[in-house]
Amino acid sequence: MIPNILVIPGSNRSGSFNASLAAAVSVELAHQGADVTRISLVDYPLPLVDEDLKNQSGIPDNALKLGRLIAAQDGVFLCCPEYNSSIPPLLKNMIDWVSLIARDGDKPFKPWKGRFVALGSASNGRFAGIRGLYHVRSVMMNVGTQVISEQCSVGGAANAFDADGRLKDERTAAMMASTCTSLIAHCTMMNSR
Ligand SMILES: Cc1cc2nc3c(=O)[nH]c(=O)nc-3n(C[C@H](O)[C@H](O)[C@H](O)COP(=O)(O)O)c2cc1C
């Protein structure tokens, strides 16, 4: 079977390193046989998560749209900036809104449940964003996804990509490729049971 994988960069910054990583990851996943959808959270603006707002107006349309998109996938690849050693608010806010979805119409609906998730990070800093991934991993396990062990981090991100968007460093490219391989393997294994 061909796994469906959604790639989400956790930054809307123009020139985002994590958007570049998401583009490289998408090419690699497609090269390895996955059916890839890459989105930008620019297209899904959300208010700050707020239970009063949820109780008054329900789940925002964009959160529900994201939830439906996520639920239609076998796997999700998150490319995560690191803010103060942790998860950036744009990403956390999106994850939180989607986690608050309980129903779609009259059907129970938990979009994160059972999805396989791979993590990547890119930063121009020395630690390549790896410290933030511990936090993202913990959050994603809490919302019911299965986060794979393999992950990839791109340091010195301002100079890490060539003009075609490929990772220049061989070891980093191999780490990214093996993270994609493992995500596809997990998705494929689950579907063949
Ligand atoms: C509030 C804030 C905190 C940050 N903290 C870190 C950090 O702890 N580690 C790090 O490597 N970079 C940190 N950065 C720099 C980000 O890595 C940098 O802005 C990066 O470009 C964000 O990813 P993007 O290029 O995908 O937008 C921080 C940036 C902001 C705005």
Short mmCIF file of C-alpha atoms and ligand atoms in Angstrom, two decimals:
data_model
loop_
_atom_site.label_atom_id
_atom_site.label_comp_id
_atom_site.label_asym_id
_atom_site.label_seq_id
_atom_site.Cartn_x
_atom_site.Cartn_y
_atom_site.Cartn_z
CA MET A 1 0.00 0.00 0.00
CA ILE A 2 1.02 3.61 -0.51
CA PRO A 3 1.02 5.52 2.79
CA ASN A 4 -0.48 9.02 2.97
CA ILE A 5 1.79 11.40 4.82
CA LEU A 6 1.10 15.01 5.77
CA VAL A 7 4.11 17.31 6.19
CA ILE A 8 3.64 20.37 8.41
CA PRO A 9 6.23 23.07 8.99
CA GLY A 10 5.73 24.65 12.42
CA SER A 11 6.68 28.13 11.24
CA ASN A 12 5.01 30.75 9.08
CA ARG A 13 8.13 32.94 8.93
CA SER A 14 9.14 34.04 5.44
CA GLY A 15 12.35 32.17 4.66
CA SER A 16 11.61 29.63 7.40
CA PHE A 17 14.30 26.96 7.81
CA ASN A 18 11.62 24.50 8.91
CA ALA A 19 9.63 25.20 5.77
CA SER A 20 12.82 24.39 3.82
CA LEU A 21 13.21 21.19 5.83
CA ALA A 22 9.54 20.33 5.18
CA ALA A 23 10.11 20.79 1.43
CA ALA A 24 13.19 18.51 1.50
CA VAL A 25 11.32 15.93 3.61
CA SER A 26 8.39 15.98 1.16
CA VAL A 27 10.70 15.28 -1.78
CA GLU A 28 12.36 12.42 0.12
CA LEU A 29 9.06 10.87 1.26
CA ALA A 30 7.69 11.01 -2.30
CA HIS A 31 10.96 9.53 -3.60
CA GLN A 32 10.50 6.64 -1.14
CA GLY A 33 6.96 6.01 -2.40
CA ALA A 34 4.67 7.95 -0.06
CA ASP A 35 1.69 10.01 -1.17
CA VAL A 36 2.68 13.38 0.30
CA THR A 37 0.62 16.44 1.18
CA ARG A 38 2.55 19.49 2.42
CA ILE A 39 0.67 22.36 3.98
CA SER A 40 1.48 25.75 5.45
CA LEU A 41 -0.19 26.88 8.66
CA VAL A 42 -0.51 30.31 6.98
CA ASP A 43 -3.55 28.79 5.29
CA TYR A 44 -5.11 27.72 8.61
CA PRO A 45 -5.07 30.78 10.90
CA LEU A 46 -6.37 29.98 14.38
CA PRO A 47 -7.17 32.08 17.45
CA LEU A 48 -5.25 31.38 20.64
CA VAL A 49 -6.68 28.24 22.17
CA ASP A 50 -9.40 29.24 24.60
CA GLU A 51 -11.97 26.97 26.26
CA ASP A 52 -14.48 29.81 26.70
CA LEU A 53 -14.27 30.50 22.96
CA LYS A 54 -14.65 26.78 22.25
CA ASN A 55 -17.70 26.56 24.52
CA GLN A 56 -19.30 29.66 22.97
CA SER A 57 -18.45 29.17 19.26
CA GLY A 58 -17.27 25.58 18.96
CA ILE A 59 -14.06 24.35 17.36
CA PRO A 60 -12.81 26.90 14.77
CA ASP A 61 -13.40 25.85 11.15
CA ASN A 62 -9.67 25.79 10.40
CA ALA A 63 -9.01 23.44 13.32
CA LEU A 64 -11.73 21.10 12.06
CA LYS A 65 -10.32 21.30 8.51
CA LEU A 66 -6.88 20.42 9.86
CA GLY A 67 -8.37 17.65 11.97
CA ARG A 68 -10.06 16.09 8.93
CA LEU A 69 -6.87 16.38 6.91
CA ILE A 70 -4.80 14.81 9.70
CA ALA A 71 -7.30 11.98 10.22
CA ALA A 72 -7.11 11.13 6.51
CA GLN A 73 -3.36 10.40 6.82
CA ASP A 74 -1.38 7.40 7.95
CA GLY A 75 1.47 9.60 9.13
CA VAL A 76 2.43 13.18 9.89
CA PHE A 77 5.90 14.71 9.66
CA LEU A 78 6.29 17.81 11.84
CA CYS A 79 9.17 20.21 11.17
CA CYS A 80 9.60 22.13 14.39
CA PRO A 81 11.40 25.34 15.23
CA GLU A 82 12.85 25.50 18.75
CA TYR A 83 11.82 28.47 20.89
CA ASN A 84 13.60 28.77 24.24
CA SER A 85 14.46 25.06 24.10
CA SER A 86 10.84 24.12 23.56
CA ILE A 87 7.82 23.99 21.25
CA PRO A 88 6.87 27.24 19.44
CA PRO A 89 3.38 28.67 20.09
CA LEU A 90 2.17 28.40 16.47
CA LEU A 91 2.70 24.64 16.51
CA LYS A 92 1.47 24.09 20.07
CA ASN A 93 -1.67 26.13 19.41
CA MET A 94 -2.51 24.08 16.33
CA ILE A 95 -1.85 20.78 18.14
CA ASP A 96 -4.00 21.92 21.09
CA TRP A 97 -6.96 23.01 18.96
CA VAL A 98 -6.94 19.72 17.04
CA SER A 99 -6.69 17.83 20.35
CA LEU A 100 -9.90 19.54 21.54
CA ILE A 101 -11.93 18.06 18.69
CA ALA A 102 -14.17 15.34 20.05
CA ARG A 103 -16.84 14.95 17.37
CA ASP A 104 -17.39 15.53 13.67
CA GLY A 105 -21.15 15.95 13.30
CA ASP A 106 -22.64 13.19 15.41
CA LYS A 107 -19.59 10.91 15.17
CA PRO A 108 -16.82 10.67 17.79
CA PHE A 109 -13.68 12.07 16.18
CA LYS A 110 -10.14 12.28 17.56
CA PRO A 111 -7.89 13.23 14.61
CA TRP A 112 -4.52 12.67 16.31
CA LYS A 113 -5.38 9.23 17.66
CA GLY A 114 -3.37 6.46 16.04
CA ARG A 115 -1.40 8.65 13.61
CA PHE A 116 2.30 7.89 13.28
CA VAL A 117 4.39 11.01 13.71
CA ALA A 118 7.98 11.80 12.76
CA LEU A 119 9.82 14.86 14.04
CA GLY A 120 12.41 17.10 12.47
CA SER A 121 13.87 20.43 13.47
CA ALA A 122 15.96 23.11 11.85
CA SER A 123 17.77 25.95 13.53
CA ASN A 124 20.72 28.13 12.81
CA GLY A 125 21.79 27.51 16.40
CA ARG A 126 24.34 25.03 17.70
CA PHE A 127 21.83 22.49 19.00
CA ALA A 128 19.88 22.26 15.73
CA GLY A 129 16.57 22.52 17.58
CA ILE A 130 16.96 19.07 19.13
CA ARG A 131 16.08 20.25 22.66
CA GLY A 132 12.66 21.43 21.46
CA LEU A 133 11.91 18.01 19.99
CA TYR A 134 11.85 16.41 23.46
CA HIS A 135 8.93 18.66 24.27
CA VAL A 136 7.17 18.11 20.93
CA ARG A 137 7.59 14.34 21.38
CA SER A 138 6.00 14.46 24.79
CA VAL A 139 3.07 16.60 23.59
CA MET A 140 2.43 14.36 20.59
CA MET A 141 2.44 11.23 22.74
CA ASN A 142 -0.03 12.93 25.06
CA VAL A 143 -2.50 13.59 22.21
CA GLY A 144 -2.50 9.93 21.21
CA THR A 145 -0.08 9.74 18.29
CA GLN A 146 2.72 7.21 18.03
CA VAL A 147 5.96 9.13 17.66
CA ILE A 148 8.69 7.14 15.95
CA SER A 149 12.18 7.00 17.51
CA GLU A 150 14.05 8.28 14.47
CA GLN A 151 14.18 12.03 14.06
CA CYS A 152 16.35 14.53 12.25
CA SER A 153 17.80 17.89 13.18
CA VAL A 154 19.43 20.42 10.91
CA GLY A 155 21.96 22.77 12.50
CA GLY A 156 23.53 25.81 10.82
CA ALA A 157 20.29 25.94 8.86
CA ALA A 158 21.05 29.22 7.09
CA ASN A 159 23.66 27.36 5.03
CA ALA A 160 22.30 23.82 5.20
CA PHE A 161 20.30 23.75 1.94
CA ASP A 162 21.63 24.01 -1.61
CA ALA A 163 19.99 26.02 -4.39
CA ASP A 164 17.72 23.05 -5.20
CA GLY A 165 16.56 22.76 -1.59
CA ARG A 166 18.60 19.64 -0.84
CA LEU A 167 20.47 19.17 2.42
CA LYS A 168 24.15 19.72 1.70
CA ASP A 169 25.57 17.68 4.57
CA GLU A 170 25.57 13.95 3.79
CA ARG A 171 25.08 12.78 7.38
CA THR A 172 22.17 15.14 7.92
CA ALA A 173 20.60 14.08 4.62
CA ALA A 174 21.01 10.41 5.62
CA MET A 175 19.41 11.08 9.02
CA MET A 176 16.46 12.77 7.30
CA ALA A 177 16.13 9.93 4.76
CA SER A 178 16.18 7.25 7.47
CA THR A 179 13.53 9.14 9.45
CA CYS A 180 11.35 9.11 6.30
CA THR A 181 12.06 5.38 5.77
CA SER A 182 11.01 4.56 9.32
CA LEU A 183 7.83 6.66 9.13
CA ILE A 184 6.80 4.94 5.89
CA ALA A 185 7.63 1.52 7.38
CA HIS A 186 5.48 2.19 10.46
CA CYS A 187 2.55 3.41 8.34
CA THR A 188 2.84 0.46 5.97
CA MET A 189 3.11 -2.09 8.77
CA MET A 190 0.02 -0.75 10.49
CA ASN A 191 -2.03 -0.89 7.30
CA SER A 192 -1.01 -4.45 6.46
CA ARG A 193 -2.25 -5.84 9.82
C1 LIG B 1 11.14 33.44 21.03
C2 LIG B 1 12.23 32.73 20.31
C3 LIG B 1 13.02 31.84 20.99
C4 LIG B 1 14.03 31.13 20.32
N1 LIG B 1 14.74 30.16 21.01
C5 LIG B 1 15.60 29.38 20.32
C6 LIG B 1 16.22 28.25 20.96
O1 LIG B 1 16.01 27.95 22.10
N2 LIG B 1 17.05 27.49 20.21
C7 LIG B 1 17.31 27.77 18.89
O2 LIG B 1 18.05 27.02 18.26
N3 LIG B 1 16.75 28.82 18.27
C8 LIG B 1 15.90 29.63 18.95
N4 LIG B 1 15.28 30.67 18.32
C9 LIG B 1 15.66 30.99 16.95
C10 LIG B 1 14.92 30.12 15.97
O3 LIG B 1 15.57 28.89 15.84
C11 LIG B 1 14.90 30.83 14.63
O4 LIG B 1 14.03 31.97 14.72
C12 LIG B 1 14.47 29.93 13.51
O5 LIG B 1 14.69 30.63 12.31
C13 LIG B 1 13.01 29.52 13.67
O6 LIG B 1 12.64 28.56 12.70
P1 LIG B 1 12.09 28.98 11.25
O7 LIG B 1 13.31 29.45 10.47
O8 LIG B 1 11.54 27.73 10.70
O9 LIG B 1 11.10 30.08 11.43
C14 LIG B 1 14.28 31.38 18.95
C15 LIG B 1 13.47 32.30 18.27
C16 LIG B 1 12.46 32.96 18.93
C17 LIG B 1 11.57 33.91 18.14
#
